[in-house]
Amino acid sequence: MKTLSIDVRRAEPHDARAISETHRLAWQHTYAGIIPHRALTQMIERRGENWWRKATRGPATLLVLDVAGTVAGYATLGLNRARALPQEGEIYELYLRPEYQGIGLGRMLFGEARRLLKSLGCKGLVVWCLEENETAGRFYRNHGGVDFCEGMENFDHKQLKKIGFIWN
């Protein structure tokens, strides 16, 4: 019998290529048909291997979900950027490769990100997601997030509503 290792750990510079690929696959899967094609392609292309290598050095914390040596997902987190909200922590991004979605690994990555923010002394947490990303909205509601506030994002002249989910 083989043992499958699943670990959430801080990203290292050598993870950059795998994170870049995970980012590309996750974003194409998640946002195709929501974010205009040109804007989505440009956003993905800006975040190549070198961008992710720099991201491993901060200022945000970058976690990877490692499944048997494969970067199956990632999360970025740090201090809340929306100063009008009292929550001190924020998960900026949380994405999994499509083939790793729906089997509990997102819950594992999300839980580790929340624990890390709490261990750093952050009281409360906010996560933003596009309203049209119904899968993410359902995920955050199912994990206790309260749909608290709204904002707008502009993607190639297309306005999309985003929802801020909070945990106190």
C-alpha positions as YAML, in Angstrom:
chain: A
units: angstrom
residues:
- id: 1
  name: MET
  ca: [0.00, 0.00, 0.00]
- id: 2
  name: LYS
  ca: [1.31, 3.45, -0.94]
- id: 3
  name: THR
  ca: [1.03, 6.44, 1.34]
- id: 4
  name: LEU
  ca: [-0.11, 9.68, -0.25]
- id: 5
  name: SER
  ca: [1.42, 12.77, 1.33]
- id: 6
  name: ILE
  ca: [-0.69, 15.91, 1.48]
- id: 7
  name: ASP
  ca: [0.85, 18.98, 3.05]
- id: 8
  name: VAL
  ca: [0.23, 22.71, 3.27]
- id: 9
  name: ARG
  ca: [3.51, 24.56, 3.52]
- id: 10
  name: ARG
  ca: [5.08, 27.92, 2.78]
- id: 11
  name: ALA
  ca: [6.06, 28.27, -0.85]
- id: 12
  name: GLU
  ca: [9.74, 28.19, -1.76]
- id: 13
  name: PRO
  ca: [11.38, 29.87, -4.78]
- id: 14
  name: HIS
  ca: [11.77, 26.45, -6.46]
- id: 15
  name: ASP
  ca: [7.93, 26.13, -6.42]
- id: 16
  name: ALA
  ca: [7.52, 29.13, -8.76]
- id: 17
  name: ARG
  ca: [7.06, 27.20, -12.01]
- id: 18
  name: ALA
  ca: [4.50, 24.83, -10.47]
- id: 19
  name: ILE
  ca: [2.59, 27.70, -8.83]
- id: 20
  name: SER
  ca: [2.53, 29.57, -12.15]
- id: 21
  name: GLU
  ca: [1.05, 26.51, -13.87]
- id: 22
  name: THR
  ca: [-1.48, 25.99, -11.07]
- id: 23
  name: HIS
  ca: [-2.45, 29.66, -11.29]
- id: 24
  name: ARG
  ca: [-2.93, 29.44, -15.08]
- id: 25
  name: LEU
  ca: [-5.05, 26.28, -14.94]
- id: 26
  name: ALA
  ca: [-7.15, 27.44, -11.99]
- id: 27
  name: TRP
  ca: [-7.83, 30.88, -13.42]
- id: 28
  name: GLN
  ca: [-8.71, 29.58, -16.87]
- id: 29
  name: HIS
  ca: [-11.09, 27.08, -15.31]
- id: 30
  name: THR
  ca: [-12.61, 29.55, -12.84]
- id: 31
  name: TYR
  ca: [-12.90, 32.74, -14.88]
- id: 32
  name: ALA
  ca: [-13.48, 31.66, -18.50]
- id: 33
  name: GLY
  ca: [-16.81, 33.23, -19.44]
- id: 34
  name: ILE
  ca: [-16.73, 35.59, -16.44]
- id: 35
  name: ILE
  ca: [-13.69, 37.81, -17.04]
- id: 36
  name: PRO
  ca: [-13.31, 38.94, -20.67]
- id: 37
  name: HIS
  ca: [-10.85, 36.68, -22.53]
- id: 38
  name: ARG
  ca: [-8.24, 39.37, -23.29]
- id: 39
  name: ALA
  ca: [-8.15, 40.68, -19.73]
- id: 40
  name: LEU
  ca: [-7.97, 37.16, -18.30]
- id: 41
  name: THR
  ca: [-5.15, 36.18, -20.64]
- id: 42
  name: GLN
  ca: [-3.19, 39.32, -19.74]
- id: 43
  name: MET
  ca: [-3.67, 38.72, -16.01]
- id: 44
  name: ILE
  ca: [-2.42, 35.15, -16.32]
- id: 45
  name: GLU
  ca: [0.55, 36.11, -18.51]
- id: 46
  name: ARG
  ca: [1.68, 38.79, -16.02]
- id: 47
  name: ARG
  ca: [2.09, 36.10, -13.40]
- id: 48
  name: GLY
  ca: [4.73, 33.88, -14.87]
- id: 49
  name: GLU
  ca: [7.40, 31.93, -13.07]
- id: 50
  name: ASN
  ca: [9.52, 34.99, -12.22]
- id: 51
  name: TRP
  ca: [6.52, 36.81, -10.73]
- id: 52
  name: TRP
  ca: [5.77, 33.83, -8.46]
- id: 53
  name: ARG
  ca: [9.44, 33.45, -7.49]
- id: 54
  name: LYS
  ca: [9.37, 37.06, -6.21]
- id: 55
  name: ALA
  ca: [6.04, 36.37, -4.48]
- id: 56
  name: THR
  ca: [7.66, 33.61, -2.39]
- id: 57
  name: ARG
  ca: [9.76, 36.34, -0.75]
- id: 58
  name: GLY
  ca: [6.78, 38.41, 0.44]
- id: 59
  name: PRO
  ca: [5.32, 40.73, 1.55]
- id: 60
  name: ALA
  ca: [2.22, 38.49, 1.43]
- id: 61
  name: THR
  ca: [2.52, 34.95, 2.72]
- id: 62
  name: LEU
  ca: [2.26, 32.33, -0.02]
- id: 63
  name: LEU
  ca: [1.18, 28.82, 0.91]
- id: 64
  name: VAL
  ca: [1.11, 25.79, -1.38]
- id: 65
  name: LEU
  ca: [-0.96, 22.66, -1.16]
- id: 66
  name: ASP
  ca: [1.49, 19.86, -1.95]
- id: 67
  name: VAL
  ca: [-0.07, 16.53, -2.95]
- id: 68
  name: ALA
  ca: [2.62, 13.86, -3.38]
- id: 69
  name: GLY
  ca: [5.08, 16.43, -4.72]
- id: 70
  name: THR
  ca: [2.59, 18.23, -6.99]
- id: 71
  name: VAL
  ca: [1.54, 21.81, -6.26]
- id: 72
  name: ALA
  ca: [-2.20, 21.23, -6.34]
- id: 73
  name: GLY
  ca: [-3.16, 24.67, -5.02]
- id: 74
  name: TYR
  ca: [-1.99, 27.88, -3.44]
- id: 75
  name: ALA
  ca: [-3.17, 30.65, -1.16]
- id: 76
  name: THR
  ca: [-1.87, 34.16, -0.58]
- id: 77
  name: LEU
  ca: [-2.68, 35.94, 2.64]
- id: 78
  name: GLY
  ca: [-1.74, 38.87, 4.83]
- id: 79
  name: LEU
  ca: [-3.17, 42.00, 6.37]
- id: 80
  name: ASN
  ca: [-6.61, 43.19, 5.26]
- id: 81
  name: ARG
  ca: [-6.31, 45.77, 2.50]
- id: 82
  name: ALA
  ca: [-9.85, 47.19, 3.02]
- id: 83
  name: ARG
  ca: [-9.19, 49.54, 5.92]
- id: 84
  name: ALA
  ca: [-12.91, 50.31, 6.32]
- id: 85
  name: LEU
  ca: [-13.42, 46.74, 7.57]
- id: 86
  name: PRO
  ca: [-12.47, 45.79, 11.14]
- id: 87
  name: GLN
  ca: [-11.19, 42.32, 10.17]
- id: 88
  name: GLU
  ca: [-7.40, 42.34, 10.37]
- id: 89
  name: GLY
  ca: [-6.53, 39.39, 8.10]
- id: 90
  name: GLU
  ca: [-7.27, 38.69, 4.47]
- id: 91
  name: ILE
  ca: [-6.91, 35.71, 2.19]
- id: 92
  name: TYR
  ca: [-6.13, 37.39, -1.11]
- id: 93
  name: GLU
  ca: [-6.28, 34.26, -3.25]
- id: 94
  name: LEU
  ca: [-7.08, 30.59, -2.81]
- id: 95
  name: TYR
  ca: [-7.02, 28.39, -5.91]
- id: 96
  name: LEU
  ca: [-6.71, 24.71, -6.73]
- id: 97
  name: ARG
  ca: [-5.96, 22.95, -10.00]
- id: 98
  name: PRO
  ca: [-9.33, 21.83, -11.43]
- id: 99
  name: GLU
  ca: [-8.59, 18.12, -10.97]
- id: 100
  name: TYR
  ca: [-8.05, 18.64, -7.23]
- id: 101
  name: GLN
  ca: [-11.29, 20.53, -6.61]
- id: 102
  name: GLY
  ca: [-14.31, 19.09, -4.83]
- id: 103
  name: ILE
  ca: [-12.48, 16.51, -2.69]
- id: 104
  name: GLY
  ca: [-11.81, 18.49, 0.51]
- id: 105
  name: LEU
  ca: [-8.39, 19.90, -0.34]
- id: 106
  name: GLY
  ca: [-9.70, 23.47, -0.61]
- id: 107
  name: ARG
  ca: [-11.09, 23.13, 2.91]
- id: 108
  name: MET
  ca: [-7.67, 21.97, 4.09]
- id: 109
  name: LEU
  ca: [-5.84, 24.89, 2.43]
- id: 110
  name: PHE
  ca: [-8.42, 27.39, 3.66]
- id: 111
  name: GLY
  ca: [-8.18, 26.04, 7.22]
- id: 112
  name: GLU
  ca: [-4.39, 26.31, 7.23]
- id: 113
  name: ALA
  ca: [-4.54, 29.87, 5.87]
- id: 114
  name: ARG
  ca: [-7.02, 30.85, 8.60]
- id: 115
  name: ARG
  ca: [-4.89, 29.22, 11.31]
- id: 116
  name: LEU
  ca: [-1.79, 31.03, 10.11]
- id: 117
  name: LEU
  ca: [-3.52, 34.42, 10.13]
- id: 118
  name: LYS
  ca: [-4.82, 33.73, 13.63]
- id: 119
  name: SER
  ca: [-1.35, 32.67, 14.82]
- id: 120
  name: LEU
  ca: [0.00, 35.98, 13.50]
- id: 121
  name: GLY
  ca: [-2.47, 37.80, 15.75]
- id: 122
  name: CYS
  ca: [-5.03, 38.78, 13.13]
- id: 123
  name: LYS
  ca: [-8.52, 39.19, 14.54]
- id: 124
  name: GLY
  ca: [-11.10, 38.35, 11.91]
- id: 125
  name: LEU
  ca: [-10.72, 37.64, 8.25]
- id: 126
  name: VAL
  ca: [-12.06, 38.86, 4.91]
- id: 127
  name: VAL
  ca: [-12.08, 37.10, 1.53]
- id: 128
  name: TRP
  ca: [-13.29, 38.70, -1.68]
- id: 129
  name: CYS
  ca: [-14.69, 36.82, -4.67]
- id: 130
  name: LEU
  ca: [-16.49, 37.77, -7.84]
- id: 131
  name: GLU
  ca: [-20.26, 37.40, -7.51]
- id: 132
  name: GLU
  ca: [-20.40, 35.37, -10.73]
- id: 133
  name: ASN
  ca: [-17.95, 32.85, -9.26]
- id: 134
  name: GLU
  ca: [-20.76, 30.88, -7.67]
- id: 135
  name: THR
  ca: [-18.51, 27.96, -6.70]
- id: 136
  name: ALA
  ca: [-16.30, 30.21, -4.57]
- id: 137
  name: GLY
  ca: [-19.29, 31.98, -3.03]
- id: 138
  name: ARG
  ca: [-20.83, 28.65, -2.06]
- id: 139
  name: PHE
  ca: [-17.46, 27.45, -0.66]
- id: 140
  name: TYR
  ca: [-17.07, 30.50, 1.58]
- id: 141
  name: ARG
  ca: [-20.70, 30.39, 2.77]
- id: 142
  name: ASN
  ca: [-20.34, 26.68, 3.56]
- id: 143
  name: HIS
  ca: [-17.26, 27.48, 5.64]
- id: 144
  name: GLY
  ca: [-19.01, 30.07, 7.78]
- id: 145
  name: GLY
  ca: [-18.36, 33.22, 5.78]
- id: 146
  name: VAL
  ca: [-20.91, 36.00, 6.06]
- id: 147
  name: ASP
  ca: [-21.69, 37.92, 2.86]
- id: 148
  name: PHE
  ca: [-20.94, 41.34, 4.36]
- id: 149
  name: CYS
  ca: [-20.03, 43.89, 1.71]
- id: 150
  name: GLU
  ca: [-19.74, 44.50, -2.01]
- id: 151
  name: GLY
  ca: [-17.39, 46.23, -4.39]
- id: 152
  name: MET
  ca: [-16.73, 46.48, -8.11]
- id: 153
  name: GLU
  ca: [-13.81, 45.36, -10.28]
- id: 154
  name: ASN
  ca: [-13.17, 46.53, -13.83]
- id: 155
  name: PHE
  ca: [-11.88, 43.99, -16.36]
- id: 156
  name: ASP
  ca: [-11.31, 45.40, -19.84]
- id: 157
  name: HIS
  ca: [-14.26, 47.80, -19.50]
- id: 158
  name: LYS
  ca: [-16.52, 45.14, -17.97]
- id: 159
  name: GLN
  ca: [-17.69, 45.92, -14.43]
- id: 160
  name: LEU
  ca: [-18.03, 42.88, -12.18]
- id: 161
  name: LYS
  ca: [-19.41, 42.84, -8.65]
- id: 162
  name: LYS
  ca: [-17.30, 41.31, -5.92]
- id: 163
  name: ILE
  ca: [-18.51, 40.12, -2.54]
- id: 164
  name: GLY
  ca: [-16.60, 40.43, 0.71]
- id: 165
  name: PHE
  ca: [-17.08, 37.46, 3.04]
- id: 166
  name: ILE
  ca: [-16.06, 37.93, 6.67]
- id: 167
  name: TRP
  ca: [-15.25, 35.78, 9.66]
- id: 168
  name: ASN
  ca: [-14.90, 37.34, 13.12]
...
